[in-house]
């Protein structure tokens, strides 16, 4: 089959791309919404699989967001533009149902954490908390936002300021370097449609000199 993208709608292109660019990492993003009536912090949580690392110096991550079904900005974009901070978590393969649940479109200010029964804990050295249930969390500050296309699509570039790693996912064989064991981290990956994937047996090759 040969496909000319100019013959397809943006929705059709999306489905083709997300079924062939696989597996994709998932950014499980926590941002702060407006304070609730009792002035307690109110956190938004949403997953995005248009997500990648793009630079190490500076340490930049990128997530890509479309609009809400009603055409409005997603809460994550509203919050990052307002507060300039977010925490990106790496979910495990046992958390697929929870990740999917937090993708629901809620009214602004309603917390997905409450709906999913998730909890937060202090993130040392960063102003936002992190999810208690995740083994990896990046404390990030806004670097730049770019809008592309007719929708438009928002590309959010954030700079990593803090990184939390649960000691239980570390490989301690080499004391001179921090190594994360993928089979201990067990990251959840995104496929097409409603499909997800997990790491089974990692393998490696020696890079040529």
mmCIF file of C-alpha atoms in Angstrom:
data_model
loop_
_atom_site.group_PDB
_atom_site.id
_atom_site.type_symbol
_atom_site.label_atom_id
_atom_site.label_comp_id
_atom_site.label_asym_id
_atom_site.label_seq_id
_atom_site.Cartn_x
_atom_site.Cartn_y
_atom_site.Cartn_z
ATOM 1 C CA UNK A 1 0.000 0.000 0.000
ATOM 2 C CA UNK A 2 1.290 3.443 -0.954
ATOM 3 C CA UNK A 3 -0.253 6.420 0.872
ATOM 4 C CA UNK A 4 -0.138 10.041 -0.253
ATOM 5 C CA UNK A 5 -0.702 12.105 2.891
ATOM 6 C CA UNK A 6 -2.215 14.972 0.914
ATOM 7 C CA UNK A 7 -5.215 12.715 0.208
ATOM 8 C CA UNK A 8 -5.970 12.212 3.894
ATOM 9 C CA UNK A 9 -7.538 14.372 6.603
ATOM 10 C CA UNK A 10 -5.627 15.360 9.740
ATOM 11 C CA UNK A 11 -7.600 12.784 11.729
ATOM 12 C CA UNK A 12 -6.756 10.026 9.257
ATOM 13 C CA UNK A 13 -3.092 11.042 9.269
ATOM 14 C CA UNK A 14 -3.111 10.941 13.069
ATOM 15 C CA UNK A 15 -4.400 7.369 13.090
ATOM 16 C CA UNK A 16 -1.871 6.268 10.482
ATOM 17 C CA UNK A 17 1.033 7.879 12.324
ATOM 18 C CA UNK A 18 0.090 6.616 15.775
ATOM 19 C CA UNK A 19 -0.250 3.051 14.497
ATOM 20 C CA UNK A 20 3.141 3.056 12.779
ATOM 21 C CA UNK A 21 5.330 5.222 15.035
ATOM 22 C CA UNK A 22 5.335 2.671 17.842
ATOM 23 C CA UNK A 23 5.962 2.204 20.656
ATOM 24 C CA UNK A 24 5.834 5.788 21.933
ATOM 25 C CA UNK A 25 6.752 6.892 25.470
ATOM 26 C CA UNK A 26 4.013 8.489 27.523
ATOM 27 C CA UNK A 27 4.438 11.748 29.418
ATOM 28 C CA UNK A 28 2.087 11.643 32.408
ATOM 29 C CA UNK A 29 1.971 15.368 33.126
ATOM 30 C CA UNK A 30 1.038 17.045 36.397
ATOM 31 C CA UNK A 31 0.376 20.799 36.440
ATOM 32 C CA UNK A 32 -1.245 23.128 38.957
ATOM 33 C CA UNK A 33 -4.688 24.563 38.237
ATOM 34 C CA UNK A 34 -6.417 27.353 40.132
ATOM 35 C CA UNK A 35 -6.644 26.954 43.865
ATOM 36 C CA UNK A 36 -9.847 25.371 45.118
ATOM 37 C CA UNK A 37 -12.336 27.237 47.314
ATOM 38 C CA UNK A 38 -10.457 26.237 50.468
ATOM 39 C CA UNK A 39 -7.197 27.463 48.895
ATOM 40 C CA UNK A 40 -5.746 23.950 48.651
ATOM 41 C CA UNK A 41 -3.589 23.219 45.624
ATOM 42 C CA UNK A 42 -5.507 21.650 42.758
ATOM 43 C CA UNK A 43 -3.577 19.501 40.306
ATOM 44 C CA UNK A 44 -4.311 18.464 36.745
ATOM 45 C CA UNK A 45 -2.963 15.181 35.386
ATOM 46 C CA UNK A 46 -2.996 14.125 31.734
ATOM 47 C CA UNK A 47 -1.100 11.698 29.462
ATOM 48 C CA UNK A 48 0.531 12.634 26.146
ATOM 49 C CA UNK A 49 2.253 10.241 23.754
ATOM 50 C CA UNK A 50 3.529 12.894 21.366
ATOM 51 C CA UNK A 51 6.486 13.194 23.727
ATOM 52 C CA UNK A 52 10.260 12.976 23.475
ATOM 53 C CA UNK A 53 13.630 14.232 24.699
ATOM 54 C CA UNK A 54 15.201 16.631 22.214
ATOM 55 C CA UNK A 55 18.316 18.044 23.898
ATOM 56 C CA UNK A 56 20.696 17.330 26.774
ATOM 57 C CA UNK A 57 22.374 20.747 27.053
ATOM 58 C CA UNK A 58 20.048 22.352 27.895
ATOM 59 C CA UNK A 59 18.046 19.318 29.055
ATOM 60 C CA UNK A 60 14.847 19.805 27.044
ATOM 61 C CA UNK A 61 11.771 17.607 26.780
ATOM 62 C CA UNK A 62 8.892 18.241 24.379
ATOM 63 C CA UNK A 63 5.209 17.342 24.489
ATOM 64 C CA UNK A 64 2.736 18.110 21.739
ATOM 65 C CA UNK A 65 -0.916 19.002 22.444
ATOM 66 C CA UNK A 66 -3.968 19.438 20.281
ATOM 67 C CA UNK A 67 -7.080 21.357 21.307
ATOM 68 C CA UNK A 68 -9.960 20.041 23.404
ATOM 69 C CA UNK A 69 -12.944 18.601 21.491
ATOM 70 C CA UNK A 70 -14.723 21.958 21.942
ATOM 71 C CA UNK A 71 -11.767 23.824 20.417
ATOM 72 C CA UNK A 72 -10.476 25.278 23.673
ATOM 73 C CA UNK A 73 -6.964 24.972 25.085
ATOM 74 C CA UNK A 74 -6.213 21.905 27.164
ATOM 75 C CA UNK A 75 -5.772 22.426 30.893
ATOM 76 C CA UNK A 76 -2.115 21.386 30.688
ATOM 77 C CA UNK A 77 -1.349 24.227 28.273
ATOM 78 C CA UNK A 78 -3.333 26.768 30.306
ATOM 79 C CA UNK A 79 -1.505 25.769 33.482
ATOM 80 C CA UNK A 80 2.006 25.696 32.041
ATOM 81 C CA UNK A 81 1.548 29.124 30.462
ATOM 82 C CA UNK A 82 0.322 30.486 33.790
ATOM 83 C CA UNK A 83 2.638 28.757 36.246
ATOM 84 C CA UNK A 84 5.646 27.832 34.033
ATOM 85 C CA UNK A 85 6.111 24.458 35.714
ATOM 86 C CA UNK A 86 5.127 20.823 35.234
ATOM 87 C CA UNK A 87 6.122 17.364 36.455
ATOM 88 C CA UNK A 88 6.433 14.657 33.808
ATOM 89 C CA UNK A 89 6.092 11.099 35.108
ATOM 90 C CA UNK A 90 6.949 7.780 33.466
ATOM 91 C CA UNK A 91 4.076 5.378 34.130
ATOM 92 C CA UNK A 92 4.593 1.633 34.580
ATOM 93 C CA UNK A 93 2.974 -1.115 32.544
ATOM 94 C CA UNK A 94 0.589 -1.866 35.433
ATOM 95 C CA UNK A 95 -0.856 1.664 35.288
ATOM 96 C CA UNK A 96 -2.415 1.595 31.822
ATOM 97 C CA UNK A 97 -5.973 1.792 33.135
ATOM 98 C CA UNK A 98 -5.112 4.727 35.399
ATOM 99 C CA UNK A 99 -3.318 6.551 32.584
ATOM 100 C CA UNK A 100 -6.357 6.070 30.336
ATOM 101 C CA UNK A 101 -8.690 7.300 33.080
ATOM 102 C CA UNK A 102 -6.728 10.555 33.410
ATOM 103 C CA UNK A 103 -7.201 11.228 29.684
ATOM 104 C CA UNK A 104 -10.870 12.073 30.325
ATOM 105 C CA UNK A 105 -11.980 15.619 29.489
ATOM 106 C CA UNK A 106 -13.006 17.222 32.777
ATOM 107 C CA UNK A 107 -14.122 20.754 33.533
ATOM 108 C CA UNK A 108 -11.225 23.071 34.315
ATOM 109 C CA UNK A 109 -10.303 22.774 37.990
ATOM 110 C CA UNK A 110 -11.590 19.211 38.404
ATOM 111 C CA UNK A 111 -8.639 17.016 39.379
ATOM 112 C CA UNK A 112 -7.933 13.747 37.566
ATOM 113 C CA UNK A 113 -5.956 12.656 40.623
ATOM 114 C CA UNK A 114 -9.142 12.593 42.674
ATOM 115 C CA UNK A 115 -11.031 10.679 39.977
ATOM 116 C CA UNK A 116 -8.242 8.090 39.633
ATOM 117 C CA UNK A 117 -7.437 7.780 43.336
ATOM 118 C CA UNK A 118 -3.811 8.896 42.875
ATOM 119 C CA UNK A 119 -1.756 10.656 45.520
ATOM 120 C CA UNK A 120 1.197 13.058 45.532
ATOM 121 C CA UNK A 121 4.294 13.450 47.636
ATOM 122 C CA UNK A 122 6.852 16.240 48.034
ATOM 123 C CA UNK A 123 9.358 16.545 45.182
ATOM 124 C CA UNK A 124 12.636 17.591 46.819
ATOM 125 C CA UNK A 125 14.070 20.709 45.205
ATOM 126 C CA UNK A 126 10.956 21.436 43.132
ATOM 127 C CA UNK A 127 7.863 23.520 43.827
ATOM 128 C CA UNK A 128 5.308 20.999 42.540
ATOM 129 C CA UNK A 129 4.755 17.557 44.044
ATOM 130 C CA UNK A 130 5.172 14.283 42.162
ATOM 131 C CA UNK A 131 2.937 11.233 41.984
ATOM 132 C CA UNK A 132 3.620 8.753 44.772
ATOM 133 C CA UNK A 133 2.874 5.882 42.404
ATOM 134 C CA UNK A 134 5.594 6.593 39.782
ATOM 135 C CA UNK A 135 9.245 5.553 39.867
ATOM 136 C CA UNK A 136 10.507 8.365 37.606
ATOM 137 C CA UNK A 137 9.517 12.039 37.655
ATOM 138 C CA UNK A 138 10.989 15.096 35.922
ATOM 139 C CA UNK A 139 10.537 18.507 37.531
ATOM 140 C CA UNK A 140 10.421 20.886 34.569
ATOM 141 C CA UNK A 141 10.167 24.609 33.854
ATOM 142 C CA UNK A 142 8.726 26.126 30.698
ATOM 143 C CA UNK A 143 11.350 26.847 28.045
ATOM 144 C CA UNK A 144 9.249 27.769 25.001
ATOM 145 C CA UNK A 145 5.883 27.146 23.334
ATOM 146 C CA UNK A 146 5.482 26.985 19.563
ATOM 147 C CA UNK A 147 2.251 26.607 17.631
ATOM 148 C CA UNK A 148 2.213 24.869 14.251
ATOM 149 C CA UNK A 149 -0.475 23.968 11.730
ATOM 150 C CA UNK A 150 -4.041 25.148 11.279
ATOM 151 C CA UNK A 151 -5.535 23.580 14.432
ATOM 152 C CA UNK A 152 -3.015 24.701 15.845
ATOM 153 C CA UNK A 153 -0.849 22.094 17.567
ATOM 154 C CA UNK A 154 1.048 23.368 20.619
ATOM 155 C CA UNK A 155 4.625 22.190 21.071
ATOM 156 C CA UNK A 156 5.636 22.695 24.695
ATOM 157 C CA UNK A 157 9.373 22.660 25.359
ATOM 158 C CA UNK A 158 10.351 22.325 29.010
ATOM 159 C CA UNK A 159 13.741 22.284 30.720
ATOM 160 C CA UNK A 160 14.456 19.574 33.284
ATOM 161 C CA UNK A 161 15.439 21.005 36.669
ATOM 162 C CA UNK A 162 15.061 17.964 38.932
ATOM 163 C CA UNK A 163 14.867 14.205 38.334
ATOM 164 C CA UNK A 164 13.480 11.692 40.816
ATOM 165 C CA UNK A 165 14.350 8.009 40.367
ATOM 166 C CA UNK A 166 13.130 5.323 42.729
ATOM 167 C CA UNK A 167 16.157 3.372 43.951
ATOM 168 C CA UNK A 168 14.351 0.094 43.268
ATOM 169 C CA UNK A 169 14.615 0.576 39.480
ATOM 170 C CA UNK A 170 18.382 1.212 39.529
ATOM 171 C CA UNK A 171 20.933 -1.269 38.260
ATOM 172 C CA UNK A 172 23.734 -1.221 40.854
ATOM 173 C CA UNK A 173 26.285 -3.326 38.946
ATOM 174 C CA UNK A 174 28.280 -0.237 37.893
ATOM 175 C CA UNK A 175 28.873 2.041 40.921
ATOM 176 C CA UNK A 176 30.437 4.751 38.732
ATOM 177 C CA UNK A 177 27.362 5.488 36.642
ATOM 178 C CA UNK A 178 23.612 5.765 37.230
ATOM 179 C CA UNK A 179 21.962 2.974 35.274
ATOM 180 C CA UNK A 180 18.227 2.376 35.191
ATOM 181 C CA UNK A 181 17.074 -1.186 34.593
ATOM 182 C CA UNK A 182 14.307 -1.078 31.988
ATOM 183 C CA UNK A 183 12.944 -4.422 33.175
ATOM 184 C CA UNK A 184 12.566 -2.945 36.672
ATOM 185 C CA UNK A 185 11.118 0.382 35.519
ATOM 186 C CA UNK A 186 8.650 -1.447 33.226
ATOM 187 C CA UNK A 187 7.561 1.707 31.349
ATOM 188 C CA UNK A 188 4.158 1.829 29.714
ATOM 189 C CA UNK A 189 4.247 2.547 25.971
ATOM 190 C CA UNK A 190 1.565 3.765 23.575
ATOM 191 C CA UNK A 191 0.546 2.062 20.364
ATOM 192 C CA UNK A 192 -2.330 2.951 18.014
ATOM 193 C CA UNK A 193 -6.007 3.206 18.916
ATOM 194 C CA UNK A 194 -6.575 2.068 22.487
ATOM 195 C CA UNK A 195 -3.554 -0.218 22.534
ATOM 196 C CA UNK A 196 -0.598 -0.083 24.916
ATOM 197 C CA UNK A 197 2.584 -2.128 25.226
ATOM 198 C CA UNK A 198 5.104 -3.176 27.848
ATOM 199 C CA UNK A 199 8.772 -4.106 27.760
ATOM 200 C CA UNK A 200 9.264 -7.874 27.785
ATOM 201 C CA UNK A 201 12.937 -8.862 27.474
ATOM 202 C CA UNK A 202 15.329 -5.952 26.855
ATOM 203 C CA UNK A 203 18.369 -6.735 24.707
ATOM 204 C CA UNK A 204 21.468 -4.771 23.782
ATOM 205 C CA UNK A 205 24.183 -4.493 21.139
ATOM 206 C CA UNK A 206 27.690 -3.139 21.457
ATOM 207 C CA UNK A 207 28.069 0.139 19.578
ATOM 208 C CA UNK A 208 30.832 0.172 16.933
ATOM 209 C CA UNK A 209 34.019 2.074 17.747
#
